Amino acid sequence: MKITAARVIVCSPGRNFVTLKIETDQGVYGIGDATLNGRELAVVSYLEDHVIPCLIGRDPQQIEDIWQYLYKGAYWRRGPVTMSAIAAVDTALWDIKAKMAGMPLYQLLGGRSRTGVMVYGHANGRDSAETVDEVLRHKEEGYLAIRAQSGVPGLNKVYGVSGANRLYEPADGNLPGEHDWSTEKYLRHTPGLFEAVREAVGPDIHLLHDVHHRLTPIEAGQLGKALEPVRMFWMEDPTPAENQDAFQWIRHHTTTPIAVGEIFNSIWDCKTLIEKQLIDYIRTTVVHAGGITHLRRIADLASLYQVRTGCHGATDLSPVCMGAALHFDTWVPNFGVQEYMPHSEDMLSVFPHDWRFERGMMHCGESPGHGVDIDEKLAAKYPYQRAYLPVNRLQHDGTLWNW
Ligand SMILES: O=C(O)[C@@H](O)[C@@H](O)[C@H](O)[C@H](O)CO
Ligand SMILES: [Mg+2]
């Protein structure tokens, strides 16, 4: 069997997506997500100018050998651009292999480990009251796990708050927007927010919160301790995770579970966090952590240390990634939860898919492959529009902070 062609499809049905399509001499093709929010064209070039020429003529069944070839053969290893490009190739090859086998991807990985994939929805509001209402609305819709994010009194623009339009999209404008930040105001506000949310929603709903890299380790310890009475499912990205050892200071002060990893792109980024059990959930994804092949390795390492998966699933990860993730989630033994920020109708129309949401669970579907396709004609109607993620500055003196 041979790869005969591969091409990158860039489209923007409400937001930018980058999709790799690999065609073979058996008439079967596979697709993979290569979207890197705010740096999309870097991955397009990495694929078109450097990777695709090396793929033509190779046997698409040799998924592992091609993964090793692209990882070791680049010499310059790891990084979000490289690993997103490798991920797109890997996902497309798994899609092809499953289609050739005539089975849904989860069967090829090892079969079903659960009846469905528990997902968490995104409730957010401009203030605590609006956020509580949104959490209750998600409970009504059947979610068993709900992330809550709210505006912070005294801050203008805060991560995760979509305001009137319920779909949250952080990449805005063709230059980075500037948000303001005050840790003091955030730490004053957040414990009260979750007391109100837990009071309203009752004891059975899993509550999650994304700190989005903004605290120091000791501040994260403070927040985790303040949230203990709420019994959070997790506190996400409490502090920047380049320094994995720093998480021991959070662990010293709180038992609130911790989730990290959506911006990680290889097993090396999370090795210490997992082996020292400094986290409870690993958030690495199919699209940014080297595809199914590498994500399986991360999940297997995590399973040795009772760390569970909690894959990132924001709308800037395309429906192709969501499809592949749901097959992974259906198989992976140490599954925790899957993030699910619903894509808009425009986005979903470009990516016909097999999955469905039912009472807080997602089901990946039974069609061969990962169950997602791309309507190239429709995609062509939505040309790329440069968009950046915002930057964050401390409100009192403008210091550039973590967004
Ligand atoms: O947990 C999450 O979903 C967030 O961290 C993301 O919304 C993140 O801000 C975006 O994926 C960045 O592109
Ligand atoms: Mg996050």
Short mmCIF file of C-alpha atoms and ligand atoms in Angstrom, two decimals:
data_model
loop_
_atom_site.label_atom_id
_atom_site.label_comp_id
_atom_site.label_asym_id
_atom_site.label_seq_id
_atom_site.Cartn_x
_atom_site.Cartn_y
_atom_site.Cartn_z
CA MET A 1 0.00 0.00 0.00
CA LYS A 2 1.32 3.50 -0.74
CA ILE A 3 0.63 7.13 0.14
CA THR A 4 -0.04 8.81 -3.19
CA ALA A 5 -0.88 12.35 -2.08
CA ALA A 6 -1.31 14.54 1.00
CA ARG A 7 -2.60 18.05 1.32
CA VAL A 8 -3.41 20.63 3.96
CA ILE A 9 -6.87 22.20 4.04
CA VAL A 10 -7.12 25.51 5.91
CA CYS A 11 -10.58 26.90 6.61
CA SER A 12 -12.27 29.31 8.98
CA PRO A 13 -15.98 28.50 9.57
CA GLY A 14 -16.15 30.85 12.54
CA ARG A 15 -12.57 30.06 13.58
CA ASN A 16 -9.42 28.71 11.88
CA PHE A 17 -8.88 24.98 11.44
CA VAL A 18 -6.01 23.15 9.73
CA THR A 19 -6.71 19.66 8.42
CA LEU A 20 -4.32 17.19 6.79
CA LYS A 21 -5.73 14.73 4.24
CA ILE A 22 -3.62 11.69 3.22
CA GLU A 23 -4.64 9.68 0.13
CA THR A 24 -3.51 6.16 -0.79
CA ASP A 25 -3.32 3.89 -3.83
CA GLN A 26 -6.19 1.80 -2.36
CA GLY A 27 -8.59 4.75 -2.69
CA VAL A 28 -8.86 5.05 1.11
CA TYR A 29 -7.94 8.41 2.70
CA GLY A 30 -7.54 9.60 6.26
CA ILE A 31 -7.67 13.03 7.89
CA GLY A 32 -5.99 14.56 10.92
CA ASP A 33 -6.33 17.83 12.85
CA ALA A 34 -3.28 20.12 12.76
CA THR A 35 -4.80 23.25 14.30
CA LEU A 36 -2.55 25.31 16.61
CA ASN A 37 -4.60 28.30 17.80
CA GLY A 38 -2.90 31.59 16.89
CA ARG A 39 0.01 29.91 15.06
CA GLU A 40 -1.89 27.90 12.43
CA LEU A 41 0.23 28.76 9.36
CA ALA A 42 3.43 27.60 11.07
CA VAL A 43 2.02 24.06 11.11
CA VAL A 44 0.74 24.42 7.54
CA SER A 45 4.26 25.23 6.36
CA TYR A 46 5.84 22.51 8.52
CA LEU A 47 3.55 19.99 6.83
CA GLU A 48 3.58 21.32 3.26
CA ASP A 49 7.26 22.33 3.03
CA HIS A 50 8.91 19.67 5.18
CA VAL A 51 6.71 16.66 6.01
CA ILE A 52 4.52 15.89 2.99
CA PRO A 53 7.44 15.42 0.53
CA CYS A 54 8.74 12.67 2.87
CA LEU A 55 5.37 10.87 3.00
CA ILE A 56 4.72 10.25 -0.70
CA GLY A 57 5.39 6.61 -1.60
CA ARG A 58 5.54 5.39 2.02
CA ASP A 59 3.34 2.54 3.26
CA PRO A 60 0.58 4.19 5.37
CA GLN A 61 0.24 0.98 7.39
CA GLN A 62 3.62 1.65 9.00
CA ILE A 63 2.21 4.13 11.52
CA GLU A 64 4.91 3.61 14.15
CA ASP A 65 7.81 3.76 11.70
CA ILE A 66 6.47 6.97 10.14
CA TRP A 67 5.98 8.47 13.62
CA GLN A 68 9.61 7.65 14.56
CA TYR A 69 10.81 8.89 11.16
CA LEU A 70 9.09 12.28 11.61
CA TYR A 71 10.08 12.60 15.30
CA LYS A 72 13.73 11.50 15.17
CA GLY A 73 14.29 12.41 11.53
CA ALA A 74 13.62 16.12 12.16
CA TYR A 75 16.67 16.23 14.48
CA TRP A 76 14.99 19.22 16.19
CA ARG A 77 12.62 17.33 18.47
CA ARG A 78 9.36 18.28 20.18
CA GLY A 79 7.57 21.63 20.38
CA PRO A 80 3.93 22.51 19.56
CA VAL A 81 4.43 23.05 15.83
CA THR A 82 6.41 19.86 15.24
CA MET A 83 4.17 17.67 17.41
CA SER A 84 0.93 19.06 15.93
CA ALA A 85 2.22 18.25 12.46
CA ILE A 86 3.24 14.74 13.52
CA ALA A 87 -0.14 14.39 15.24
CA ALA A 88 -2.03 15.21 12.06
CA VAL A 89 -0.10 12.59 10.07
CA ASP A 90 -0.55 10.02 12.84
CA THR A 91 -4.29 10.63 13.20
CA ALA A 92 -4.81 10.38 9.44
CA LEU A 93 -2.87 7.08 9.31
CA TRP A 94 -4.89 5.58 12.19
CA ASP A 95 -8.04 6.72 10.34
CA ILE A 96 -6.83 4.89 7.20
CA LYS A 97 -5.87 1.73 9.09
CA ALA A 98 -9.24 1.52 10.84
CA LYS A 99 -11.09 2.14 7.56
CA MET A 100 -9.03 -0.61 5.88
CA ALA A 101 -9.91 -2.94 8.78
CA GLY A 102 -13.56 -1.92 8.47
CA MET A 103 -13.79 -1.03 12.16
CA PRO A 104 -14.24 2.05 14.38
CA LEU A 105 -10.87 3.27 15.65
CA TYR A 106 -11.56 2.34 19.29
CA GLN A 107 -11.83 -1.34 18.27
CA LEU A 108 -8.37 -1.17 16.70
CA LEU A 109 -6.96 0.38 19.90
CA GLY A 110 -8.23 -2.46 22.06
CA GLY A 111 -11.99 -2.24 22.17
CA ARG A 112 -14.56 -0.52 24.34
CA SER A 113 -13.69 0.08 28.01
CA ARG A 114 -16.89 2.03 28.91
CA THR A 115 -20.46 2.52 27.82
CA GLY A 116 -19.87 6.18 26.95
CA VAL A 117 -17.44 9.07 27.46
CA MET A 118 -18.28 11.42 30.34
CA VAL A 119 -17.73 15.02 29.19
CA TYR A 120 -17.67 18.32 30.98
CA GLY A 121 -19.46 21.38 29.65
CA HIS A 122 -18.46 25.03 29.95
CA ALA A 123 -20.64 27.27 32.11
CA ASN A 124 -19.58 30.88 32.37
CA GLY A 125 -21.00 34.23 33.31
CA ARG A 126 -20.04 37.86 33.76
CA ASP A 127 -20.60 37.52 37.50
CA SER A 128 -21.31 34.80 40.07
CA ALA A 129 -25.10 34.94 39.68
CA GLU A 130 -24.95 34.54 35.90
CA THR A 131 -22.42 31.74 36.27
CA VAL A 132 -24.65 29.87 38.74
CA ASP A 133 -27.53 30.16 36.26
CA GLU A 134 -25.35 28.77 33.49
CA VAL A 135 -24.20 25.87 35.67
CA LEU A 136 -27.85 25.05 36.43
CA ARG A 137 -28.67 25.23 32.70
CA HIS A 138 -25.90 22.72 31.96
CA LYS A 139 -27.22 20.46 34.73
CA GLU A 140 -30.64 20.67 33.07
CA GLU A 141 -29.04 19.64 29.76
CA GLY A 142 -27.79 16.48 31.44
CA TYR A 143 -24.13 17.26 32.08
CA LEU A 144 -22.63 15.25 34.95
CA ALA A 145 -19.51 17.46 34.99
CA ILE A 146 -19.46 21.23 34.54
CA ARG A 147 -16.62 23.74 34.39
CA ALA A 148 -17.43 27.14 35.85
CA GLN A 149 -15.62 30.36 34.91
CA SER A 150 -16.78 33.86 35.77
CA GLY A 151 -15.91 37.50 35.43
CA VAL A 152 -13.97 38.93 38.36
CA PRO A 153 -15.18 42.17 39.98
CA GLY A 154 -12.77 44.97 39.01
CA LEU A 155 -11.29 43.16 35.99
CA ASN A 156 -12.32 44.01 32.44
CA LYS A 157 -11.71 40.89 30.37
CA VAL A 158 -11.17 37.49 32.01
CA TYR A 159 -10.36 34.11 30.44
CA GLY A 160 -13.28 31.83 29.74
CA VAL A 161 -16.16 34.33 29.88
CA SER A 162 -18.11 34.49 26.63
CA GLY A 163 -20.64 37.11 27.74
CA ALA A 164 -23.88 37.21 25.78
CA ASN A 165 -22.76 34.87 23.00
CA ARG A 166 -22.62 31.41 24.58
CA LEU A 167 -19.84 30.11 22.30
CA TYR A 168 -16.51 31.10 23.83
CA GLU A 169 -13.73 31.85 21.34
CA PRO A 170 -10.52 33.31 22.82
CA ALA A 171 -8.72 34.05 19.53
CA ASP A 172 -9.92 37.48 18.53
CA GLY A 173 -8.73 40.18 16.17
CA ASN A 174 -5.78 40.16 13.79
CA LEU A 175 -3.49 41.35 16.57
CA PRO A 176 -3.43 40.03 20.15
CA GLY A 177 -6.04 41.61 22.43
CA GLU A 178 -4.80 42.81 25.85
CA HIS A 179 -6.54 41.55 28.99
CA ASP A 180 -5.93 42.81 32.51
CA TRP A 181 -5.25 40.68 35.57
CA SER A 182 -5.15 40.94 39.34
CA THR A 183 -4.44 37.79 41.33
CA GLU A 184 -5.68 39.49 44.51
CA LYS A 185 -9.08 40.27 42.96
CA TYR A 186 -9.30 36.75 41.50
CA LEU A 187 -8.43 35.04 44.82
CA ARG A 188 -10.91 37.25 46.67
CA HIS A 189 -13.68 36.29 44.24
CA THR A 190 -13.26 32.63 43.29
CA PRO A 191 -13.89 30.73 46.58
CA GLY A 192 -17.21 32.58 47.00
CA LEU A 193 -18.15 31.80 43.41
CA PHE A 194 -17.77 28.06 44.00
CA GLU A 195 -19.52 28.15 47.36
CA ALA A 196 -22.52 29.65 45.53
CA VAL A 197 -22.26 27.18 42.64
CA ARG A 198 -22.03 24.11 44.89
CA GLU A 199 -24.90 25.39 47.06
CA ALA A 200 -27.10 25.77 43.95
CA VAL A 201 -26.12 22.65 42.01
CA GLY A 202 -26.01 20.10 44.83
CA PRO A 203 -23.39 17.49 45.78
CA ASP A 204 -23.51 15.15 42.78
CA ILE A 205 -22.35 17.32 39.89
CA HIS A 206 -18.57 17.29 39.23
CA LEU A 207 -17.30 20.87 39.33
CA LEU A 208 -14.15 21.95 37.48
CA HIS A 209 -12.30 25.24 37.16
CA ASP A 210 -9.49 26.46 34.90
CA VAL A 211 -7.02 28.81 36.59
CA HIS A 212 -5.29 29.11 33.21
CA HIS A 213 -1.65 29.30 34.37
CA ARG A 214 -2.10 32.49 36.39
CA LEU A 215 -1.01 31.77 39.96
CA THR A 216 2.30 31.12 41.67
CA PRO A 217 2.59 27.69 43.31
CA ILE A 218 1.90 29.04 46.79
CA GLU A 219 -1.11 31.06 45.56
CA ALA A 220 -2.38 27.88 43.89
CA GLY A 221 -2.00 26.13 47.25
CA GLN A 222 -4.08 28.87 48.85
CA LEU A 223 -6.83 28.56 46.21
CA GLY A 224 -6.86 24.75 46.35
CA LYS A 225 -7.22 24.85 50.14
CA ALA A 226 -10.05 27.42 49.95
CA LEU A 227 -11.88 25.21 47.43
CA GLU A 228 -11.60 21.97 49.45
CA PRO A 229 -15.07 22.31 51.06
CA VAL A 230 -16.55 22.48 47.53
CA ARG A 231 -14.94 19.10 46.67
CA MET A 232 -13.80 20.05 43.16
CA PHE A 233 -13.33 17.44 40.47
CA TRP A 234 -10.24 19.41 39.46
CA MET A 235 -8.42 22.74 39.49
CA GLU A 236 -6.78 23.11 36.06
CA ASP A 237 -3.46 24.70 35.12
CA PRO A 238 -3.03 26.37 38.53
CA THR A 239 0.50 27.56 37.70
CA PRO A 240 2.72 27.53 34.58
CA ALA A 241 4.04 23.97 34.24
CA GLU A 242 7.47 24.41 32.66
CA ASN A 243 8.79 23.82 36.18
CA GLN A 244 7.10 20.50 36.94
CA ASP A 245 8.75 20.23 40.39
CA ALA A 246 6.97 23.42 41.50
CA PHE A 247 3.76 21.45 41.82
CA GLN A 248 5.05 19.83 45.02
CA TRP A 249 4.37 23.12 46.80
CA ILE A 250 0.75 22.96 45.73
CA ARG A 251 0.48 19.34 46.86
CA HIS A 252 1.88 20.33 50.28
CA HIS A 253 -1.07 22.65 50.88
CA THR A 254 -4.14 21.14 49.30
CA THR A 255 -5.94 17.93 48.37
CA THR A 256 -7.93 19.63 45.59
CA PRO A 257 -7.24 17.47 42.49
CA ILE A 258 -5.05 19.05 39.79
CA ALA A 259 -5.25 18.78 35.99
CA VAL A 260 -2.43 19.93 33.71
CA GLY A 261 -1.24 19.38 30.17
CA GLU A 262 -3.29 20.96 27.40
CA ILE A 263 -0.23 22.91 26.23
CA PHE A 264 2.12 19.93 26.58
CA ASN A 265 3.26 18.27 23.38
CA SER A 266 5.23 15.25 24.52
CA ILE A 267 5.62 12.70 27.32
CA TRP A 268 8.73 14.53 28.47
CA ASP A 269 6.64 17.60 29.39
CA CYS A 270 4.62 15.56 31.89
CA LYS A 271 7.01 12.80 33.03
CA THR A 272 7.90 14.33 36.41
CA LEU A 273 4.34 15.50 37.13
CA ILE A 274 3.09 11.95 36.54
CA GLU A 275 5.90 9.97 38.20
CA LYS A 276 5.84 12.12 41.35
CA GLN A 277 2.02 12.09 41.34
CA LEU A 278 1.96 15.88 41.39
CA ILE A 279 -1.19 15.86 39.24
CA ASP A 280 -4.37 13.79 39.11
CA TYR A 281 -5.36 14.28 35.45
CA ILE A 282 -3.24 14.68 32.31
CA ARG A 283 -4.81 16.95 29.67
CA THR A 284 -2.63 16.16 26.64
CA THR A 285 -4.47 15.80 23.33
CA VAL A 286 -4.46 13.90 20.05
CA VAL A 287 -3.80 17.10 18.04
CA HIS A 288 -1.01 18.70 20.14
CA ALA A 289 0.78 15.69 21.67
CA GLY A 290 1.87 13.71 18.63
CA GLY A 291 -1.37 11.93 17.77
CA ILE A 292 -2.90 8.65 18.94
CA THR A 293 0.49 6.88 18.91
CA HIS A 294 2.10 9.24 21.44
CA LEU A 295 -1.02 9.95 23.48
CA ARG A 296 -1.29 6.21 24.19
CA ARG A 297 2.25 6.24 25.60
CA ILE A 298 1.41 9.18 27.87
CA ALA A 299 -1.78 7.48 29.07
CA ASP A 300 0.09 4.22 29.77
CA LEU A 301 2.73 6.05 31.83
CA ALA A 302 -0.04 7.89 33.69
CA SER A 303 -1.83 4.62 34.45
CA LEU A 304 1.21 3.40 36.45
CA TYR A 305 0.75 6.35 38.85
CA GLN A 306 -3.04 6.47 39.14
CA VAL A 307 -3.20 9.57 36.94
CA ARG A 308 -6.24 9.67 34.67
CA THR A 309 -6.82 11.30 31.29
CA GLY A 310 -8.77 14.54 30.93
CA CYS A 311 -8.17 15.52 27.32
CA HIS A 312 -8.43 19.15 26.32
CA GLY A 313 -11.40 19.72 24.00
CA ALA A 314 -11.90 23.45 23.39
CA THR A 315 -13.42 24.63 20.11
CA ASP A 316 -9.96 25.44 18.70
CA LEU A 317 -9.35 21.70 18.58
CA SER A 318 -11.23 20.74 15.43
CA PRO A 319 -14.10 18.27 15.15
CA VAL A 320 -11.52 15.89 13.65
CA CYS A 321 -9.59 15.95 16.93
CA MET A 322 -12.83 15.55 18.89
CA GLY A 323 -13.72 12.46 16.85
CA ALA A 324 -10.32 10.85 17.33
CA ALA A 325 -10.32 11.81 21.03
CA LEU A 326 -13.68 10.14 21.63
CA HIS A 327 -12.39 6.87 20.15
CA PHE A 328 -9.29 7.18 22.35
CA ASP A 329 -11.49 7.95 25.38
CA THR A 330 -13.71 4.94 24.62
CA TRP A 331 -10.67 2.64 24.80
CA VAL A 332 -8.22 4.16 27.32
CA PRO A 333 -8.36 2.22 30.63
CA ASN A 334 -7.42 5.18 32.89
CA PHE A 335 -10.03 7.57 31.50
CA GLY A 336 -11.11 10.52 33.65
CA VAL A 337 -13.19 12.99 31.66
CA GLN A 338 -13.29 14.63 28.21
CA GLU A 339 -13.68 18.37 27.70
CA TYR A 340 -16.53 19.25 25.34
CA MET A 341 -16.98 22.79 24.13
CA PRO A 342 -19.58 22.37 21.37
CA HIS A 343 -18.53 23.66 17.94
CA SER A 344 -20.92 25.96 16.07
CA GLU A 345 -23.26 24.63 13.37
CA ASP A 346 -21.06 26.26 10.68
CA MET A 347 -18.00 24.45 12.04
CA LEU A 348 -19.79 21.11 12.28
CA SER A 349 -21.21 21.44 8.75
CA VAL A 350 -17.66 21.49 7.36
CA PHE A 351 -16.80 18.34 9.36
CA PRO A 352 -19.51 15.66 9.02
CA HIS A 353 -19.11 13.43 12.09
CA ASP A 354 -20.41 10.33 13.81
CA TRP A 355 -20.35 11.32 17.46
CA ARG A 356 -23.38 12.28 19.54
CA PHE A 357 -24.04 13.82 22.96
CA GLU A 358 -26.59 12.18 25.25
CA ARG A 359 -27.25 12.99 28.92
CA GLY A 360 -23.74 14.10 29.81
CA MET A 361 -22.00 11.39 27.79
CA MET A 362 -20.51 11.39 24.28
CA HIS A 363 -20.60 8.37 21.97
CA CYS A 364 -17.97 8.14 19.23
CA GLY A 365 -20.06 6.21 16.70
CA GLU A 366 -19.42 2.90 14.96
CA SER A 367 -18.37 3.89 11.43
CA PRO A 368 -14.92 2.72 10.28
CA GLY A 369 -12.10 5.11 11.19
CA HIS A 370 -12.49 8.02 13.60
CA GLY A 371 -15.85 8.90 12.13
CA VAL A 372 -15.11 12.46 10.96
CA ASP A 373 -14.73 13.75 7.40
CA ILE A 374 -14.18 17.15 5.79
CA ASP A 375 -16.41 18.74 3.14
CA GLU A 376 -13.67 20.39 1.10
CA LYS A 377 -16.06 22.38 -1.11
CA LEU A 378 -17.75 23.90 1.93
CA ALA A 379 -14.40 24.43 3.66
CA ALA A 380 -13.26 26.50 0.67
CA LYS A 381 -16.07 28.97 1.37
CA TYR A 382 -14.41 29.92 4.69
CA PRO A 383 -10.94 31.36 3.95
CA TYR A 384 -8.30 31.67 6.69
CA GLN A 385 -8.37 34.83 8.80
CA ARG A 386 -5.38 35.53 10.99
CA ALA A 387 -6.38 35.57 14.66
CA TYR A 388 -4.34 35.67 17.87
CA LEU A 389 -4.90 34.56 21.42
CA PRO A 390 -4.89 37.52 23.83
CA VAL A 391 -2.02 38.57 26.09
CA ASN A 392 -2.45 39.39 29.77
CA ARG A 393 -1.02 42.29 31.77
CA LEU A 394 -1.09 42.95 35.52
CA GLN A 395 -3.68 45.62 36.08
CA HIS A 396 -1.62 47.76 38.48
CA ASP A 397 1.59 48.13 36.46
CA GLY A 398 1.18 46.49 33.06
CA THR A 399 3.65 43.65 33.66
CA LEU A 400 3.17 41.00 30.96
CA TRP A 401 1.55 38.03 32.70
CA ASN A 402 0.31 34.54 31.76
CA TRP A 403 -2.86 34.54 29.72
O1 LIG B 1 -9.16 24.36 29.16
C1 LIG B 1 -9.51 25.01 28.16
O2 LIG B 1 -10.41 24.69 27.39
C2 LIG B 1 -8.78 26.30 27.87
O3 LIG B 1 -7.54 26.31 28.48
C3 LIG B 1 -8.77 26.56 26.39
O4 LIG B 1 -9.93 27.25 26.10
C4 LIG B 1 -7.59 27.36 25.88
O5 LIG B 1 -7.66 28.67 26.41
C5 LIG B 1 -7.65 27.41 24.37
O6 LIG B 1 -7.68 26.08 23.89
C6 LIG B 1 -6.46 28.14 23.79
O7 LIG B 1 -6.48 28.07 22.40
MG MG B 2 -7.41 24.96 30.04
#
